[in-house]
Coordinates of C-alpha atoms in Angstrom, one line a residue:
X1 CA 5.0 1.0 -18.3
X2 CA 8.5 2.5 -16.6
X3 CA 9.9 5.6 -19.4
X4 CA 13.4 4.5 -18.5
X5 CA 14.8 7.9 -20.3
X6 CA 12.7 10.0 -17.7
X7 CA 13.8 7.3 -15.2
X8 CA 17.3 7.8 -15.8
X9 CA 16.7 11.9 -16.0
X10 CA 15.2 12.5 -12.7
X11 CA 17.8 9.8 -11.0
X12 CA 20.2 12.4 -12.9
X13 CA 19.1 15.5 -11.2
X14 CA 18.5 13.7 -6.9
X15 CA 20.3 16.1 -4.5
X16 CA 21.1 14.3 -1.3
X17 CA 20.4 17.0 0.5
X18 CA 16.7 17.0 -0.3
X19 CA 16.5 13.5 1.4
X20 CA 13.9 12.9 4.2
X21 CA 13.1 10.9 7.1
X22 CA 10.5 8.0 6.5
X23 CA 8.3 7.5 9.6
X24 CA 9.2 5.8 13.0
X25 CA 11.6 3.1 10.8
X26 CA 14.6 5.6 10.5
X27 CA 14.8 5.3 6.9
X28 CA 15.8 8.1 4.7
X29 CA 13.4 9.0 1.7
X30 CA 14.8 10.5 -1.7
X31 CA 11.8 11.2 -4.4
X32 CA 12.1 12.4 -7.7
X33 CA 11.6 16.1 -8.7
X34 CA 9.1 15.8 -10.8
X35 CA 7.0 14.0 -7.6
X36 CA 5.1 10.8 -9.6
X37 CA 8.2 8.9 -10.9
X38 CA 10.4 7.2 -8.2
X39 CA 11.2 7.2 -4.7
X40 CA 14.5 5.7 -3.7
X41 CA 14.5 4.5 0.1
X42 CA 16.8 3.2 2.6
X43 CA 16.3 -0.3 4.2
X44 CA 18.0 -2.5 6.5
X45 CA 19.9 -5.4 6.2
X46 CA 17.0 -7.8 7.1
X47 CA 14.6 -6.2 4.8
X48 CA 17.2 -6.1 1.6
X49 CA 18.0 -10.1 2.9
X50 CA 14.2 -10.9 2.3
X51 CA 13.8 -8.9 -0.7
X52 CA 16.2 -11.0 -2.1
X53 CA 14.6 -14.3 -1.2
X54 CA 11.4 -13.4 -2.2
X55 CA 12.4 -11.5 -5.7
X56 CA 11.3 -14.5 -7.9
X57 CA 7.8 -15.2 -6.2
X58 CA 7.3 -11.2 -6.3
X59 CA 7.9 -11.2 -10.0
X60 CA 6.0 -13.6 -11.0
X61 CA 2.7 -11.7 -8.5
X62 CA 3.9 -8.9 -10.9
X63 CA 3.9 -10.1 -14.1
X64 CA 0.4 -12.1 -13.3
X65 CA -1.5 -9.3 -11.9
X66 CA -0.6 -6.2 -14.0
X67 CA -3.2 -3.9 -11.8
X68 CA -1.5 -5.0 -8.7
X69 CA -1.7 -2.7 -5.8
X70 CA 1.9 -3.8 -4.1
X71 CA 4.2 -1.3 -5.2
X72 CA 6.3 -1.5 -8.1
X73 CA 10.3 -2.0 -7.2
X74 CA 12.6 -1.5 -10.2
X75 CA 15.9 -2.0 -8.2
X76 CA 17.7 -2.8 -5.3
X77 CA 21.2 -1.8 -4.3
X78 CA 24.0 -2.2 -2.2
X79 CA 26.8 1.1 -2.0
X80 CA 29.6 0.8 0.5
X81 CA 31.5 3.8 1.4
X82 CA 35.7 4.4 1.7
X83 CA 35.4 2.5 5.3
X84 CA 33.1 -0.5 4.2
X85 CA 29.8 0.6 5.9
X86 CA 27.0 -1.1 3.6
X87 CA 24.2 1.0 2.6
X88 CA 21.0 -0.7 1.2
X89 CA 18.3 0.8 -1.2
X90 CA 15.1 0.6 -3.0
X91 CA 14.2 2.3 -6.2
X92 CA 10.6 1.9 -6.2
X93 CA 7.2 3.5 -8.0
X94 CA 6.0 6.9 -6.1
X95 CA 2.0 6.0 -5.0
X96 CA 2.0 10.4 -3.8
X97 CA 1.3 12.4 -6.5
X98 CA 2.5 15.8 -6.2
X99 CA -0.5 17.8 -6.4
X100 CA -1.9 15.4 -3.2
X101 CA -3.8 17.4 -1.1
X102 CA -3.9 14.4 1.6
X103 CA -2.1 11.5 2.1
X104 CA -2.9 8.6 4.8
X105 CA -0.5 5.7 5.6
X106 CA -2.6 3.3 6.8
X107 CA -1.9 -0.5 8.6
X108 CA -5.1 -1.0 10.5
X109 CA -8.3 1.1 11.6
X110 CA -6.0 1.9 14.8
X111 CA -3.6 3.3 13.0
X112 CA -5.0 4.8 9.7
X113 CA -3.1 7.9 9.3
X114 CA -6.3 9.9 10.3
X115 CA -8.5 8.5 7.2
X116 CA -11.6 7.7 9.8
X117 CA -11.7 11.4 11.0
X118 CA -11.4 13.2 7.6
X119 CA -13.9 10.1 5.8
X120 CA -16.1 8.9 8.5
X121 CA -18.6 7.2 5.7
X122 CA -14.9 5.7 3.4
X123 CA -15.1 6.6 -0.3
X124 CA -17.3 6.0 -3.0
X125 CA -15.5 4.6 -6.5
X126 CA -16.2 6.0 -9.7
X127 CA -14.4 4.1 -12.0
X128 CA -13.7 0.0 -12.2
X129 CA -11.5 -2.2 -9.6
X130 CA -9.8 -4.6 -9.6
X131 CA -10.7 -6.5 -7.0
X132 CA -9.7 -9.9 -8.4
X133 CA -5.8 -8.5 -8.0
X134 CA -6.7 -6.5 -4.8
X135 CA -6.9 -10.2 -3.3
X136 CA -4.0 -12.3 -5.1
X137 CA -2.3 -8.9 -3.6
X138 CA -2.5 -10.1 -0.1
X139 CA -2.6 -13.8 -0.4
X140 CA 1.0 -13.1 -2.1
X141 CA 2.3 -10.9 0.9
X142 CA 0.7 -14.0 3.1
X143 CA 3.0 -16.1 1.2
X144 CA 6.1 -14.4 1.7
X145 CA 5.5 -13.9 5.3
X146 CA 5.5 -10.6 5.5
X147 CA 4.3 -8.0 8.3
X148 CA 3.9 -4.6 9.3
X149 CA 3.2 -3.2 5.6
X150 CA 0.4 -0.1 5.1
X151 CA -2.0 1.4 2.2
X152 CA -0.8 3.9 1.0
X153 CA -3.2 6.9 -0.3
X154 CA -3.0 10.0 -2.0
X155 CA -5.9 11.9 -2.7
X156 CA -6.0 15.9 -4.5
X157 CA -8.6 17.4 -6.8
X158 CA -9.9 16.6 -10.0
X159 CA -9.6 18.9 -12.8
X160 CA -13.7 18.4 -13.9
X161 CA -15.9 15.6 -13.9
X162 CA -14.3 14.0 -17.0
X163 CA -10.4 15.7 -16.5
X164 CA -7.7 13.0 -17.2
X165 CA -4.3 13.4 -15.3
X166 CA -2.2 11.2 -17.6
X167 CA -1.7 8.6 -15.3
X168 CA -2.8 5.3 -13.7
X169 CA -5.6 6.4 -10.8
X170 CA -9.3 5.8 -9.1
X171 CA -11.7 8.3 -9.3
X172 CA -13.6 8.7 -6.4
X173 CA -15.1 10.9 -4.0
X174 CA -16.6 11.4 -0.1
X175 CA -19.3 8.4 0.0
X176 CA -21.6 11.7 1.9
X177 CA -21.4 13.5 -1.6
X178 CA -22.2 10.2 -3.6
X179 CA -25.9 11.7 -5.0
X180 CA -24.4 15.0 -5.8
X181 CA -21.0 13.9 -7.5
X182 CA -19.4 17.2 -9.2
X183 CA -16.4 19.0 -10.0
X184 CA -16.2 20.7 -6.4
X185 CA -16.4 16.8 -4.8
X186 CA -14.7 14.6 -7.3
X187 CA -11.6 13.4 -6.3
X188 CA -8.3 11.3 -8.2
X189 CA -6.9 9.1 -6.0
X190 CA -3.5 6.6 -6.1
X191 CA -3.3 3.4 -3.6
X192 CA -1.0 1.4 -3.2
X193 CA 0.8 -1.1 -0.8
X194 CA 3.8 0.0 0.9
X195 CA 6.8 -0.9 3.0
X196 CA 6.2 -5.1 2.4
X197 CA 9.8 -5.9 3.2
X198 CA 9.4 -6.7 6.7
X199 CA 9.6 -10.3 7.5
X200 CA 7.3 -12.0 10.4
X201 CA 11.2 -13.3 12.2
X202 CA 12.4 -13.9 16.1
X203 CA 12.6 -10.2 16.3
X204 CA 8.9 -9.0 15.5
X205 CA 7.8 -12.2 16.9
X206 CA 8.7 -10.6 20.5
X207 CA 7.9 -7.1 19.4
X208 CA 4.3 -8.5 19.2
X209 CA 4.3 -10.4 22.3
X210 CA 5.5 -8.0 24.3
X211 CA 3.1 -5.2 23.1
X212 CA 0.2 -7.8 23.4
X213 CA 1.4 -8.2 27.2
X214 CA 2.9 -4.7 28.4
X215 CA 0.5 -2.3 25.9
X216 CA -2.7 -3.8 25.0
X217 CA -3.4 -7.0 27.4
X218 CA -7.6 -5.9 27.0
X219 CA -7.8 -5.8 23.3
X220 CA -4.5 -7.6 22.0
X221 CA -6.2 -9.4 18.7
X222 CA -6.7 -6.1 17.4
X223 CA -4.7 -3.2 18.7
X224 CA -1.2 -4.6 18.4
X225 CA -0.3 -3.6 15.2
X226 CA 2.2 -6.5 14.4
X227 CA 0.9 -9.8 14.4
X228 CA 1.3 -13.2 11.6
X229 CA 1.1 -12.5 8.6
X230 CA -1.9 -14.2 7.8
X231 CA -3.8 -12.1 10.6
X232 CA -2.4 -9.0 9.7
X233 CA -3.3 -9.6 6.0
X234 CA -7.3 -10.6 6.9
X235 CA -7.3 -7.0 9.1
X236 CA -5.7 -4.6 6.4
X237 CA -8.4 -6.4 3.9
X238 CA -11.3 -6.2 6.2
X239 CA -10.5 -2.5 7.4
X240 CA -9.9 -1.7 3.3
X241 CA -13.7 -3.0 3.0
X242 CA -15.5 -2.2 5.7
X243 CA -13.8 1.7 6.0
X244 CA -11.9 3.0 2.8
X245 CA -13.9 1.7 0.0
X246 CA -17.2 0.2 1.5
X247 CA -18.9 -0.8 -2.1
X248 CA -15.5 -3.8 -2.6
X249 CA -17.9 -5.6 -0.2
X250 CA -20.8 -5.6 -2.2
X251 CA -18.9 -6.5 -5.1
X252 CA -16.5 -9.1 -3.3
X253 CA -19.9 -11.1 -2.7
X254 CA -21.6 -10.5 -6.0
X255 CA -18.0 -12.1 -7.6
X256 CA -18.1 -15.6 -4.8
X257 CA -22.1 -16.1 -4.8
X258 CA -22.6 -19.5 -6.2
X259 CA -24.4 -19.4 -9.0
X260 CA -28.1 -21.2 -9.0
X261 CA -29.1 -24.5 -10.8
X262 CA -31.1 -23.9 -12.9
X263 CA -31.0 -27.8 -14.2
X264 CA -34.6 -29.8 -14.8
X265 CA -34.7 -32.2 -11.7
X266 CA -36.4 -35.8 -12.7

């Protein structure tokens, strides 16, 4: 759960001045010393409107799925300065970890943060999944309507084959090494989904058209990188299974398969 006492130290200690860009969006990123406890973000109007409409439903995905992957928010807020110019943020769980040797923001396999490169063959779990949240965790964004989010994942070295870090993670390691797993190879990893604020509206609507017409016309379906909901949702999942962690598919099927009848037949 949140230590509100080491929440309220670290909030305590921000500098401004160590704030940082996040990505293309403009927004500015503040993260807590310590590197694991909070981030607090900037967002705009139009994504602090829809945060607010779908506070309830996101709640109650919360409070239903405990091992949910979307990101945990444990405030929003509104700060106007001396001339009345609004300033919206997001105090939110930190999915980096600060001994992360590599992080990937990924959205699609076009766009995966250089995960496909470094990981040709995905990741191999070591530990339990799962996978039953993993999927309430998308048919929830679906819901909402929301767009344009990514996986977030850190990855840095393990201490030893049985090292604990003292807090919620995967272990996992390079899917090539899977027959030789050891200290050199295993891996901790946090994942986590990211930046779900973004509504499907009139704006991103035409952002999609227009880059299925001007910048991908061949190969629209899957290279434009905002799309509905519902079809961005089905392409994050399938490029989660078929790329990042391959053995979800095995185990996806192995949890639907109907189960056989084994009743006497007269």
């Amino acid at each position: 759960g949140l230590d509100m006492d080491r929440l309220i130290q670290e909030l305590s200690q921000l500098e401004a001045a160590h704030r940082r860009k996040a990505g293309k969006s403009g927004s500015q990123l503040l993260i807590s010393r310590d590197g694991s406890t909070f981030v607090l973000k900037t967002v705009s109007d139009v994504e602090m409107r829809h945060l607010r409409q779908m506070l309830l439903a996101y709640r109650r995905h919360m409070e239903a799925h405990p091992n949910s992957l979307v990101c945990r928010i444990y405030g929003c807020f509104t700060f106007r300065n001396c001339m009345g110019s609004r300033l919206h943020a997001v105090l939110m769980d930190c999915i980096s970890h600060p001994r992360s040797s590599l992080l990937f923001d990924i959205k699609s396999e076009f766009n995966d943060g250089g995960f496909s490169r470094q990981y040709p063959l995905g990741l191999s779990l070591l530990a339990p999944f799962d996978l039953q949240a993993w999927e309430a965790d998308y048919e929830f964004l679906t819901k909402v309507g929301v767009t344009d989010y990514s996986i977030l994942l850190s990855l840095w070295q393990a201490d030893g084959i049985n090292g604990k870090t003292g807090e919620p993670c995967l272990s996992v390691c390079d899917r090539r090494d899977i027959e030789n797993v050891n200290a050199r190879n295993l891996l901790y990893a946090r994942i986590g989904i990211i930046d779900f604020l973004v509504p499907f509206d009139r704006l991103k609507r035409t952002e999609s058209a227009l880059k299925r017409t001007f910048m991908h016309p061949w190969n629209s379906n899957e290279r434009v990188t905002i799309t509905s909901p519902q079809k961005y949702a089905a392409r994050q999942k399938e490029f989660l299974l078929a790329h990042i962690l391959p053995q979800l598919r095995q185990q996806r099927h192995d949890n639907t398969e109907p189960l056989q009848n084994t009743s006497a037949h007269t």
